[in-house]
CSV table of C-alpha atoms and ligand atoms in Angstrom, one decimal:
chain,number,residue,atom,x,y,z
A,1,UNK,CA,-8.9,-8.2,9.4
A,2,UNK,CA,-12.4,-7.2,8.3
A,3,UNK,CA,-15.0,-9.2,6.5
A,4,UNK,CA,-17.7,-8.0,4.1
A,5,UNK,CA,-20.9,-9.8,3.9
A,6,UNK,CA,-22.8,-9.4,0.7
A,7,UNK,CA,-26.2,-11.0,0.0
A,8,UNK,CA,-26.2,-10.8,-3.8
A,9,UNK,CA,-28.8,-10.6,-6.5
A,10,UNK,CA,-30.1,-7.1,-5.7
A,11,UNK,CA,-30.2,-4.8,-8.6
A,12,UNK,CA,-28.5,-1.4,-8.1
A,13,UNK,CA,-30.3,1.9,-8.6
A,14,UNK,CA,-29.5,5.5,-7.8
A,15,UNK,CA,-26.4,7.6,-8.0
A,16,UNK,CA,-22.9,7.4,-6.5
A,17,UNK,CA,-20.0,9.9,-6.3
A,18,UNK,CA,-16.5,8.9,-7.3
A,19,UNK,CA,-13.8,10.1,-4.8
A,20,UNK,CA,-10.4,11.5,-5.5
A,21,UNK,CA,-7.8,9.1,-7.1
A,22,UNK,CA,-5.5,7.2,-4.8
A,23,UNK,CA,-2.9,6.9,-7.5
A,24,UNK,CA,-2.9,10.6,-8.0
A,25,UNK,CA,-3.0,11.6,-4.4
A,26,UNK,CA,0.0,9.4,-3.4
A,27,UNK,CA,2.6,10.9,-5.7
A,28,UNK,CA,1.2,14.4,-5.1
A,29,UNK,CA,1.6,13.9,-1.4
A,30,UNK,CA,5.2,12.9,-1.9
A,31,UNK,CA,5.6,16.0,-4.1
A,32,UNK,CA,4.5,18.2,-1.1
A,33,UNK,CA,8.0,17.6,0.2
A,34,UNK,CA,9.5,19.7,-2.6
A,35,UNK,CA,8.4,23.0,-1.0
A,36,UNK,CA,8.2,24.5,2.4
A,37,UNK,CA,4.9,26.2,1.5
A,38,UNK,CA,1.5,24.9,2.5
A,39,UNK,CA,-0.1,22.4,0.0
A,40,UNK,CA,-3.8,21.9,0.4
A,41,UNK,CA,-5.2,18.9,-1.4
A,42,UNK,CA,-9.0,18.7,-1.9
A,43,UNK,CA,-10.8,15.5,-2.6
A,44,UNK,CA,-8.1,13.4,-1.0
A,45,UNK,CA,-10.0,10.8,0.9
A,46,UNK,CA,-8.7,9.1,4.1
A,47,UNK,CA,-7.8,5.8,2.3
A,48,UNK,CA,-5.4,3.5,4.1
A,49,UNK,CA,-2.6,4.3,1.7
A,50,UNK,CA,-3.2,8.0,1.9
A,51,UNK,CA,-3.1,7.9,5.7
A,52,UNK,CA,0.1,5.7,5.5
A,53,UNK,CA,1.7,8.4,3.3
A,54,UNK,CA,0.6,11.1,5.7
A,55,UNK,CA,2.5,9.2,8.5
A,56,UNK,CA,5.6,9.1,6.3
A,57,UNK,CA,5.3,12.9,5.8
A,58,UNK,CA,4.9,13.5,9.5
A,59,UNK,CA,8.0,11.4,10.3
A,60,UNK,CA,10.0,13.4,7.8
A,61,UNK,CA,9.0,16.5,9.7
A,62,UNK,CA,6.0,17.8,7.8
A,63,UNK,CA,2.8,19.1,9.5
A,64,UNK,CA,-0.2,17.1,8.2
A,65,UNK,CA,-3.8,18.2,8.9
A,66,UNK,CA,-7.0,16.5,7.7
A,67,UNK,CA,-10.3,18.3,7.5
A,68,UNK,CA,-12.8,15.9,5.9
A,69,UNK,CA,-11.6,15.1,2.4
A,70,UNK,CA,-9.0,18.0,2.5
A,71,UNK,CA,-5.5,17.3,3.5
A,72,UNK,CA,-3.1,20.1,4.2
A,73,UNK,CA,0.6,19.5,4.2
A,74,UNK,CA,3.4,21.8,5.2
A,75,UNK,CA,6.9,20.5,4.9
A,76,UNK,CA,8.5,23.6,6.5
A,77,UNK,CA,11.5,21.8,7.8
A,78,UNK,CA,12.4,18.3,6.5
A,79,UNK,CA,14.2,16.9,9.6
A,80,UNK,CA,14.8,13.4,8.2
A,81,UNK,CA,15.8,12.1,4.9
A,82,UNK,CA,15.3,8.4,5.6
A,83,UNK,CA,12.2,6.2,5.5
A,84,UNK,CA,12.2,3.1,7.6
A,85,UNK,CA,11.7,-0.3,6.1
A,86,UNK,CA,8.3,-0.8,7.8
A,87,UNK,CA,6.9,2.4,6.2
A,88,UNK,CA,8.4,1.6,2.8
A,89,UNK,CA,6.7,-1.8,2.8
A,90,UNK,CA,3.3,-0.4,3.4
A,91,UNK,CA,2.8,0.5,-0.2
A,92,UNK,CA,4.4,0.7,-3.6
A,93,UNK,CA,4.2,4.5,-4.0
A,94,UNK,CA,6.5,5.0,-1.0
A,95,UNK,CA,9.3,4.8,-3.5
A,96,UNK,CA,8.3,8.2,-5.0
A,97,UNK,CA,9.8,9.8,-1.9
A,98,UNK,CA,13.2,8.8,-3.3
A,99,UNK,CA,12.8,11.5,-6.1
A,100,UNK,CA,11.0,13.9,-3.8
A,101,UNK,CA,13.6,13.8,-1.0
A,102,UNK,CA,16.5,13.8,-3.5
A,103,UNK,CA,15.1,17.0,-4.9
A,104,UNK,CA,14.4,18.7,-1.6
A,105,UNK,CA,17.4,17.5,0.5
A,106,UNK,CA,19.9,16.2,-1.9
A,107,UNK,CA,19.9,12.9,-0.1
A,108,UNK,CA,17.4,10.1,0.5
A,109,UNK,CA,17.6,6.7,2.1
A,110,UNK,CA,14.8,4.2,1.6
A,111,UNK,CA,14.3,0.5,1.1
A,112,UNK,CA,12.5,-1.4,-1.6
A,113,UNK,CA,8.8,-0.6,-1.5
A,114,UNK,CA,5.9,-3.0,-0.8
A,115,UNK,CA,2.5,-2.9,-2.2
A,116,UNK,CA,0.1,-5.4,-3.7
A,117,UNK,CA,1.8,-8.7,-4.7
A,118,UNK,CA,1.5,-8.8,-8.4
A,119,UNK,CA,4.8,-10.6,-9.2
A,120,UNK,CA,8.2,-9.1,-9.4
A,121,UNK,CA,8.0,-5.3,-9.3
A,122,UNK,CA,11.5,-4.1,-9.9
A,123,UNK,CA,12.5,-0.4,-9.5
A,124,UNK,CA,15.4,-0.5,-12.0
A,125,UNK,CA,13.8,2.2,-14.2
A,126,UNK,CA,13.4,4.5,-11.2
A,127,UNK,CA,17.0,4.1,-10.3
A,128,UNK,CA,18.3,4.4,-13.8
A,129,UNK,CA,16.3,7.6,-14.3
A,130,UNK,CA,17.6,9.2,-11.2
A,131,UNK,CA,21.2,8.2,-12.0
A,132,UNK,CA,20.8,9.8,-15.4
A,133,UNK,CA,20.1,13.1,-13.6
A,134,UNK,CA,23.4,12.7,-11.7
A,135,UNK,CA,22.2,11.0,-8.5
A,136,UNK,CA,24.7,8.5,-6.9
A,137,UNK,CA,22.8,5.5,-5.8
A,138,UNK,CA,24.1,2.7,-3.7
A,139,UNK,CA,22.3,-0.3,-2.3
A,140,UNK,CA,23.5,-2.4,0.7
A,141,UNK,CA,21.8,-4.3,3.5
A,142,UNK,CA,18.4,-3.8,1.9
A,143,UNK,CA,18.8,0.0,2.0
A,144,UNK,CA,19.0,2.3,-1.0
A,145,UNK,CA,21.0,5.5,-0.5
A,146,UNK,CA,20.7,8.3,-3.0
A,147,UNK,CA,23.1,11.2,-2.9
A,148,UNK,CA,21.8,13.9,-5.2
A,149,UNK,CA,23.3,17.2,-4.3
A,150,UNK,CA,24.5,17.8,-7.8
A,151,UNK,CA,21.6,16.8,-10.2
A,152,UNK,CA,21.5,18.2,-13.7
A,153,UNK,CA,18.7,18.0,-16.2
A,154,UNK,CA,19.1,15.1,-18.7
A,155,UNK,CA,17.4,13.1,-21.4
A,156,UNK,CA,15.9,9.8,-20.0
A,157,UNK,CA,14.3,7.2,-22.2
A,158,UNK,CA,12.2,4.7,-20.4
A,159,UNK,CA,12.2,1.1,-21.8
A,160,UNK,CA,8.7,0.7,-20.5
A,161,UNK,CA,6.3,3.6,-19.7
A,162,UNK,CA,6.3,2.9,-15.9
A,163,UNK,CA,4.0,5.1,-13.9
A,164,UNK,CA,6.1,5.2,-10.8
A,165,UNK,CA,9.4,5.7,-12.6
A,166,UNK,CA,7.9,8.6,-14.6
A,167,UNK,CA,6.7,10.2,-11.4
A,168,UNK,CA,10.0,9.7,-9.5
A,169,UNK,CA,12.0,11.3,-12.3
A,170,UNK,CA,9.5,14.2,-12.6
A,171,UNK,CA,9.9,14.9,-8.9
A,172,UNK,CA,13.7,14.7,-9.0
A,173,UNK,CA,13.9,16.8,-12.2
A,174,UNK,CA,12.2,19.8,-10.5
A,175,UNK,CA,15.4,20.3,-8.6
A,176,UNK,CA,17.9,19.3,-11.3
A,177,UNK,CA,19.1,22.5,-12.9
A,178,UNK,CA,18.5,22.6,-16.7
A,179,UNK,CA,16.1,20.7,-18.9
A,180,UNK,CA,15.0,17.1,-18.4
A,181,UNK,CA,13.2,15.2,-21.1
A,182,UNK,CA,11.5,11.9,-20.3
A,183,UNK,CA,10.9,10.0,-23.5
A,184,UNK,CA,8.3,7.2,-23.5
A,185,UNK,CA,6.8,8.3,-20.2
A,186,UNK,CA,3.7,6.8,-18.7
A,187,UNK,CA,0.7,8.7,-20.1
A,188,UNK,CA,-1.8,7.9,-17.4
A,189,UNK,CA,-4.1,10.7,-16.2
A,190,UNK,CA,-2.4,10.5,-12.8
A,191,UNK,CA,0.8,11.7,-14.5
A,192,UNK,CA,-1.1,14.8,-15.9
A,193,UNK,CA,-2.5,15.4,-12.4
A,194,UNK,CA,1.0,15.4,-11.0
A,195,UNK,CA,2.2,17.8,-13.7
A,196,UNK,CA,-0.7,20.1,-12.8
A,197,UNK,CA,0.2,20.0,-9.2
A,198,UNK,CA,3.9,20.6,-9.8
A,199,UNK,CA,3.0,23.6,-12.1
A,200,UNK,CA,0.7,25.0,-9.3
A,201,UNK,CA,3.8,24.9,-7.0
A,202,UNK,CA,5.7,27.0,-9.6
A,203,UNK,CA,7.6,24.2,-11.4
A,204,UNK,CA,7.9,24.2,-15.2
A,205,UNK,CA,6.6,20.9,-16.4
A,206,UNK,CA,4.9,20.2,-19.7
A,207,UNK,CA,4.0,17.4,-22.0
A,208,UNK,CA,2.4,14.9,-19.5
A,209,UNK,CA,-0.2,12.7,-21.3
A,210,UNK,CA,2.0,12.8,-24.4
A,211,UNK,CA,5.1,11.1,-25.7
A,212,UNK,CA,7.6,13.4,-23.9
A,213,UNK,CA,7.5,15.1,-20.5
A,214,UNK,CA,9.8,18.1,-20.2
A,215,UNK,CA,10.9,19.7,-17.0
A,216,UNK,CA,12.9,22.9,-16.7
A,217,UNK,CA,14.3,22.3,-13.2
A,218,UNK,CA,15.6,24.5,-10.4
A,219,UNK,CA,12.7,27.0,-10.2
A,220,UNK,CA,11.7,28.2,-6.7
A,221,UNK,CA,8.6,26.5,-5.5
A,222,UNK,CA,5.8,27.7,-3.2
A,223,UNK,CA,2.6,26.2,-1.7
A,224,UNK,CA,-0.6,25.5,-3.7
A,225,UNK,CA,-4.1,24.4,-3.5
A,226,UNK,CA,-5.0,21.4,-5.8
A,227,UNK,CA,-8.1,19.2,-6.4
A,228,UNK,CA,-7.2,15.6,-6.9
A,229,UNK,CA,-8.8,14.1,-10.1
A,230,UNK,CA,-11.6,11.6,-9.7
A,231,UNK,CA,-10.5,7.9,-9.4
A,232,UNK,CA,-11.0,6.3,-12.7
A,233,UNK,CA,-10.7,2.8,-11.3
A,234,UNK,CA,-13.3,3.5,-8.6
A,235,UNK,CA,-15.6,4.8,-11.4
A,236,UNK,CA,-14.9,1.6,-13.3
A,237,UNK,CA,-15.7,-0.5,-10.3
A,238,UNK,CA,-19.2,1.0,-9.9
A,239,UNK,CA,-19.8,0.6,-13.6
A,240,UNK,CA,-18.8,-3.1,-13.3
A,241,UNK,CA,-21.0,-3.5,-10.3
A,242,UNK,CA,-24.0,-2.4,-12.2
A,243,UNK,CA,-23.1,-4.7,-15.1
A,244,UNK,CA,-22.8,-7.6,-12.8
A,245,UNK,CA,-25.8,-7.0,-10.6
A,246,UNK,CA,-28.1,-5.3,-13.1
A,247,UNK,CA,-30.0,-2.0,-12.6
A,248,UNK,CA,-29.3,1.6,-13.6
A,249,UNK,CA,-26.9,3.9,-11.9
A,250,UNK,CA,-25.4,7.4,-12.4
A,251,UNK,CA,-21.7,7.4,-11.6
A,252,UNK,CA,-21.0,11.1,-10.7
A,253,UNK,CA,-17.8,13.1,-10.6
A,254,UNK,CA,-16.2,10.9,-13.2
A,255,UNK,CA,-14.1,11.7,-16.3
A,256,UNK,CA,-15.7,9.6,-19.0
A,257,UNK,CA,-12.7,9.9,-21.4
A,258,UNK,CA,-10.5,8.3,-18.7
A,259,UNK,CA,-12.6,5.2,-18.5
A,260,UNK,CA,-13.4,4.9,-22.2
A,261,UNK,CA,-11.6,1.5,-22.5
A,262,UNK,CA,-13.8,0.1,-19.7
A,263,UNK,CA,-16.9,1.7,-21.2
A,264,UNK,CA,-16.2,0.2,-24.6
A,265,UNK,CA,-15.9,-3.3,-23.1
A,266,UNK,CA,-19.2,-2.9,-21.2
A,267,UNK,CA,-21.0,-1.6,-24.3
A,268,UNK,CA,-19.7,-4.5,-26.3
A,269,UNK,CA,-21.0,-6.9,-23.7
A,270,UNK,CA,-24.5,-5.4,-24.0
A,271,UNK,CA,-24.6,-2.8,-21.2
A,272,UNK,CA,-25.8,0.7,-21.8
A,273,UNK,CA,-23.2,3.4,-21.1
A,274,UNK,CA,-24.1,7.0,-21.6
A,275,UNK,CA,-21.9,9.9,-20.8
A,276,UNK,CA,-22.9,13.5,-20.1
A,277,UNK,CA,-20.3,15.9,-18.7
A,278,UNK,CA,-19.0,14.3,-15.5
A,279,UNK,CA,-21.7,11.7,-15.2
A,280,UNK,CA,-21.7,8.2,-16.6
A,281,UNK,CA,-25.0,6.4,-16.7
A,282,UNK,CA,-24.7,2.6,-16.7
A,283,UNK,CA,-27.6,0.3,-17.0
A,284,UNK,CA,-27.8,-3.5,-17.6
A,285,UNK,CA,-31.2,-5.0,-18.2
A,286,UNK,CA,-30.3,-8.5,-19.3
A,287,UNK,CA,-27.5,-11.1,-19.2
A,288,UNK,CA,-24.3,-9.8,-20.9
A,289,UNK,CA,-22.4,-11.4,-23.6
A,290,UNK,CA,-18.7,-12.4,-23.9
A,291,UNK,CA,-16.4,-9.9,-25.6
A,292,UNK,CA,-13.3,-9.9,-27.7
A,293,UNK,CA,-10.0,-10.5,-25.8
A,294,UNK,CA,-9.3,-8.0,-23.0
A,295,UNK,CA,-5.7,-7.1,-23.2
A,296,UNK,CA,-4.3,-4.9,-20.4
A,297,UNK,CA,-2.1,-2.1,-21.7
A,298,UNK,CA,-0.5,1.2,-20.5
A,299,UNK,CA,-3.0,4.1,-20.8
A,300,UNK,CA,-5.1,4.7,-22.9
A,301,UNK,CA,-5.4,0.9,-23.3
A,302,UNK,CA,-7.5,-1.3,-21.0
A,303,UNK,CA,-6.2,-0.7,-17.4
A,304,UNK,CA,-4.7,-3.6,-15.5
A,305,UNK,CA,-6.4,-2.2,-12.4
A,306,UNK,CA,-9.8,-3.0,-14.0
A,307,UNK,CA,-8.9,-6.5,-15.1
A,308,UNK,CA,-10.2,-8.3,-12.0
A,309,UNK,CA,-13.4,-6.3,-11.8
A,310,UNK,CA,-14.1,-7.0,-15.5
A,311,UNK,CA,-13.3,-10.7,-15.0
A,312,UNK,CA,-16.1,-10.8,-12.4
A,313,UNK,CA,-18.5,-9.3,-15.0
A,314,UNK,CA,-17.5,-11.8,-17.7
A,315,UNK,CA,-17.8,-14.7,-15.3
A,316,UNK,CA,-21.5,-14.8,-15.9
A,317,UNK,CA,-21.6,-13.5,-19.5
A,318,UNK,CA,-22.9,-15.7,-22.3
A,319,UNK,CA,-19.8,-17.2,-23.9
A,320,UNK,CA,-16.1,-17.2,-23.3
A,321,UNK,CA,-13.8,-14.2,-22.8
A,322,UNK,CA,-10.1,-14.2,-22.9
A,323,UNK,CA,-8.0,-12.0,-20.7
A,324,UNK,CA,-4.3,-11.2,-21.4
A,325,UNK,CA,-2.5,-9.4,-18.6
A,326,UNK,CA,0.4,-7.5,-20.1
A,327,UNK,CA,1.4,-5.2,-17.3
A,328,UNK,CA,2.0,-7.5,-14.2
A,329,UNK,CA,3.4,-11.0,-14.3
A,330,UNK,CA,1.1,-12.4,-11.6
A,331,UNK,CA,-2.3,-10.7,-11.4
A,332,UNK,CA,-4.8,-13.6,-11.5
A,333,UNK,CA,-4.9,-14.5,-7.8
A,334,UNK,CA,-8.6,-13.4,-7.6
A,335,UNK,CA,-9.4,-16.0,-10.3
A,336,UNK,CA,-9.1,-18.9,-7.8
A,337,UNK,CA,-11.4,-17.1,-5.4
A,338,UNK,CA,-14.0,-16.4,-8.2
A,339,UNK,CA,-13.9,-20.2,-8.9
A,340,UNK,CA,-15.0,-20.8,-5.3
A,341,UNK,CA,-18.1,-18.9,-6.3
A,342,UNK,CA,-18.7,-21.2,-9.3
A,343,UNK,CA,-16.8,-19.3,-12.0
A,344,UNK,CA,-15.2,-21.3,-14.8
A,345,UNK,CA,-11.7,-19.9,-15.3
A,346,UNK,CA,-8.5,-21.3,-16.7
A,347,UNK,CA,-5.6,-19.1,-15.9
A,348,UNK,CA,-2.0,-19.8,-17.0
A,349,UNK,CA,0.8,-17.3,-17.2
A,350,UNK,CA,-0.5,-14.1,-18.6
A,351,UNK,CA,-3.7,-15.5,-20.1
A,352,UNK,CA,-7.0,-16.4,-18.4
A,353,UNK,CA,-10.0,-17.9,-20.2
A,354,UNK,CA,-13.3,-17.2,-18.6
A,355,UNK,CA,-16.2,-19.4,-19.7
A,356,UNK,CA,-19.3,-17.6,-18.6
A,357,UNK,CA,-21.6,-19.6,-16.3
A,358,UNK,CA,-25.3,-18.8,-15.8
A,359,UNK,CA,-24.8,-17.5,-12.3
A,360,UNK,CA,-22.3,-17.3,-9.4
A,361,UNK,CA,-23.1,-18.6,-5.9
A,362,UNK,CA,-22.2,-17.0,-2.6
A,363,UNK,CA,-19.1,-18.4,-0.9
A,364,UNK,CA,-16.3,-17.7,1.6
A,365,UNK,CA,-13.6,-15.9,-0.3
A,366,UNK,CA,-10.5,-13.8,0.5
A,367,UNK,CA,-9.3,-10.6,-1.0
A,368,UNK,CA,-5.6,-11.1,-1.9
A,369,UNK,CA,-4.9,-7.6,-3.2
A,370,UNK,CA,-6.7,-4.3,-3.6
A,371,UNK,CA,-8.3,-4.7,-7.1
A,372,UNK,CA,-8.7,-8.5,-6.8
A,373,UNK,CA,-10.8,-7.7,-3.7
A,374,UNK,CA,-12.8,-5.2,-5.5
A,375,UNK,CA,-13.5,-7.8,-8.2
A,376,UNK,CA,-14.8,-10.1,-5.5
A,377,UNK,CA,-17.2,-7.4,-4.3
A,378,UNK,CA,-18.5,-7.0,-7.9
A,379,UNK,CA,-18.9,-10.7,-8.3
A,380,UNK,CA,-20.7,-11.0,-4.9
A,381,UNK,CA,-23.2,-8.3,-5.8
A,382,UNK,CA,-24.4,-10.4,-8.8
A,383,UNK,CA,-24.1,-13.8,-7.2
A,384,UNK,CA,-26.9,-15.8,-5.7
A,385,UNK,CA,-26.8,-16.1,-1.9
A,386,UNK,CA,-24.3,-14.8,0.7
A,387,UNK,CA,-20.6,-14.1,0.1
A,388,UNK,CA,-18.2,-13.4,2.9
A,389,UNK,CA,-15.1,-11.6,1.7
A,390,UNK,CA,-12.2,-11.6,4.1
A,391,UNK,CA,-9.1,-9.5,3.9
A,392,UNK,CA,-11.0,-6.2,3.4
A,393,UNK,CA,-8.0,-4.2,4.5
A,394,UNK,CA,-6.7,-4.6,1.0
A,395,UNK,CA,-9.9,-3.1,-0.4
A,396,UNK,CA,-9.6,-0.2,2.1
A,397,UNK,CA,-6.3,0.9,0.5
A,398,UNK,CA,-8.1,2.3,-2.5
A,399,UNK,CA,-11.9,2.5,-1.9
A,400,UNK,CA,-13.4,5.0,0.6
A,401,UNK,CA,-16.9,4.3,1.9
A,402,UNK,CA,-17.5,1.5,-0.6
A,403,UNK,CA,-20.0,-0.3,1.6
A,404,UNK,CA,-22.1,2.8,2.3
A,405,UNK,CA,-22.1,3.8,-1.4
A,406,UNK,CA,-23.2,0.3,-2.5
A,407,UNK,CA,-25.8,0.2,0.3
A,408,UNK,CA,-27.2,3.5,-0.9
A,409,UNK,CA,-27.7,1.9,-4.3
A,410,UNK,CA,-29.7,-1.0,-2.8
A,411,UNK,CA,-27.0,-3.6,-2.2
A,412,UNK,CA,-27.3,-5.8,0.8
A,413,UNK,CA,-23.8,-5.3,2.3
A,414,UNK,CA,-22.5,-5.2,5.8
A,415,UNK,CA,-19.3,-5.6,7.7
A,416,UNK,CA,-18.3,-8.0,10.4
B,501,EPZ,C1,1.1,2.1,-10.7
B,501,EPZ,O1,2.0,1.1,-10.2
B,501,EPZ,C2,-0.2,2.0,-9.9
B,501,EPZ,N1,0.2,2.3,-8.5
B,501,EPZ,C3,-0.8,0.6,-10.0
B,501,EPZ,O2,-2.0,0.5,-9.3
B,501,EPZ,C4,-1.1,0.3,-11.5
B,501,EPZ,O3,-1.5,-1.0,-11.6
B,501,EPZ,C5,0.2,0.5,-12.3
B,501,EPZ,O4,0.7,1.8,-12.1
B,501,EPZ,C6,-0.1,0.4,-13.8
B,501,EPZ,O5,-1.0,1.3,-14.2
B,501,EPZ,C7,0.3,3.5,-8.1
B,501,EPZ,O6,0.1,4.5,-8.8
B,501,EPZ,C8,0.6,3.8,-6.7
B,501,EPZ,P1,4.5,0.6,-13.2
B,501,EPZ,P2,3.5,1.2,-10.6
B,501,EPZ,O7,5.8,1.1,-12.7
B,501,EPZ,O8,4.0,2.5,-10.7
B,501,EPZ,C9,7.5,-2.9,-14.5
B,501,EPZ,C10,-3.5,-0.3,-7.7
B,501,EPZ,O9,-4.2,-1.4,-7.5
B,501,EPZ,N2,8.6,-2.1,-14.0
B,501,EPZ,O10,3.9,1.3,-14.4
B,501,EPZ,O11,4.2,0.2,-9.7
B,501,EPZ,C11,6.6,-3.5,-13.4
B,501,EPZ,O12,7.2,-4.6,-12.9
B,501,EPZ,C12,-2.1,-0.3,-8.1
B,501,EPZ,O13,-3.9,0.9,-7.4
B,501,EPZ,C13,9.9,-2.4,-14.2
B,501,EPZ,O14,10.2,-3.4,-14.8
B,501,EPZ,O15,3.4,0.5,-12.1
B,501,EPZ,C14,5.3,-3.8,-14.1
B,501,EPZ,O16,5.4,-5.0,-14.7
B,501,EPZ,C15,-1.5,-1.7,-8.3
B,501,EPZ,N3,10.8,-1.7,-13.7
B,501,EPZ,C16,5.2,-2.6,-15.1
B,501,EPZ,O17,6.6,-2.1,-15.3
B,501,EPZ,C17,10.6,-0.5,-13.0
B,501,EPZ,O18,11.5,0.2,-12.5
B,501,EPZ,C18,4.3,-1.5,-14.7
B,501,EPZ,O19,4.7,-0.9,-13.5
B,501,EPZ,C19,9.2,-0.1,-12.8
B,501,EPZ,C20,8.2,-0.9,-13.3
């Protein structure tokens, strides 16, 4: 278990590049199973979760080669259709292999996925969607078996626009003969990126980002080269870091429209956020002010993945900010850690009230999950004194080279 040591209070200046999106790369890697052609993914950084997905692919029989940020995958022969429990537990997105293997092999055997502990994270919508396509799914002894040699396109209406369920159904539907329509799909940019990749493979998928995704299944697929979209939550994290610590930073390789909910909150708080092409300039010259309630919502609403980092910003704003977490039932574990640094937070159920204090102080804290850990980094950058953040393996799941990037901006950050 690693520890980050941050001596806070240094303003941040310079420019930083946003790497490819974890939450795009993971389902796209699962989608590589759909074809025996070579898939080359650019800007696919060696994050912990990406590497773990590479190991799942290798075990299934795929060749996986990394060259810097480029990952090449060729699933020429898929020799296994099962994923062991230990690999399934490594991350939530492992469940996307259910749809991918069902499409490629007509059979898949997995167990319930792991991932950050954010409360109950059922997969009922995934299973109902695959069943609607004709998959026969049984569950016993902790294993989920999916027999899917006769899938047919169908209409699927999601009760909630689940990101993972939308992805799983999209993958399975590429093999289901006929037309599948997913109503009320997730509209996150990562869904659009998955559609773009599937189309590059030769699939007929349209509508991602809108209210219905349509897939005409059963087309022959081939290999493709694809560049993963920039990670909007990594971009938001650097933006929040500047807001918390002060300074002026150019966040490069970003898609400003994909972080507009975050930019709007930072502007409301008094930070300057300017966008030009793929660059977002953020500067904060004075203490920020509290904002109207921040309510997490499916895209294009305020992202749940940016809730913790924004809480760290609001912890020292003038006035009180209310947070309402609408996506996950238990996503305030970082609040207790922030309170060790002097934050004034009352969290109950889905609501947290953050009363801004003049400053936070360095303390010993622990990352309990990926974004909660990123939130602690943001808080520590603006705090007075030394913060030691344990549990950095959570942070490494989704941030590549965070330390080096922050150091290049002037942060005093090292690893133990
Ligand atoms: C994805 O998780 C992301 N993970 C999460 O990022 C992100 O927070 C989340 O989408 C929301 O944007 C990946 O892409 C790998 P959901 P996912 O299915 O797919 C309920 C990070 O830090 N639900 O949209 O698991 C569920 O319990 C991670 O990078 C069901 O009830 O999210 C939750 O309350 C954390 N039944 C809500 O929907 C289901 O079958 C949203 O889940 C599926 C989901």
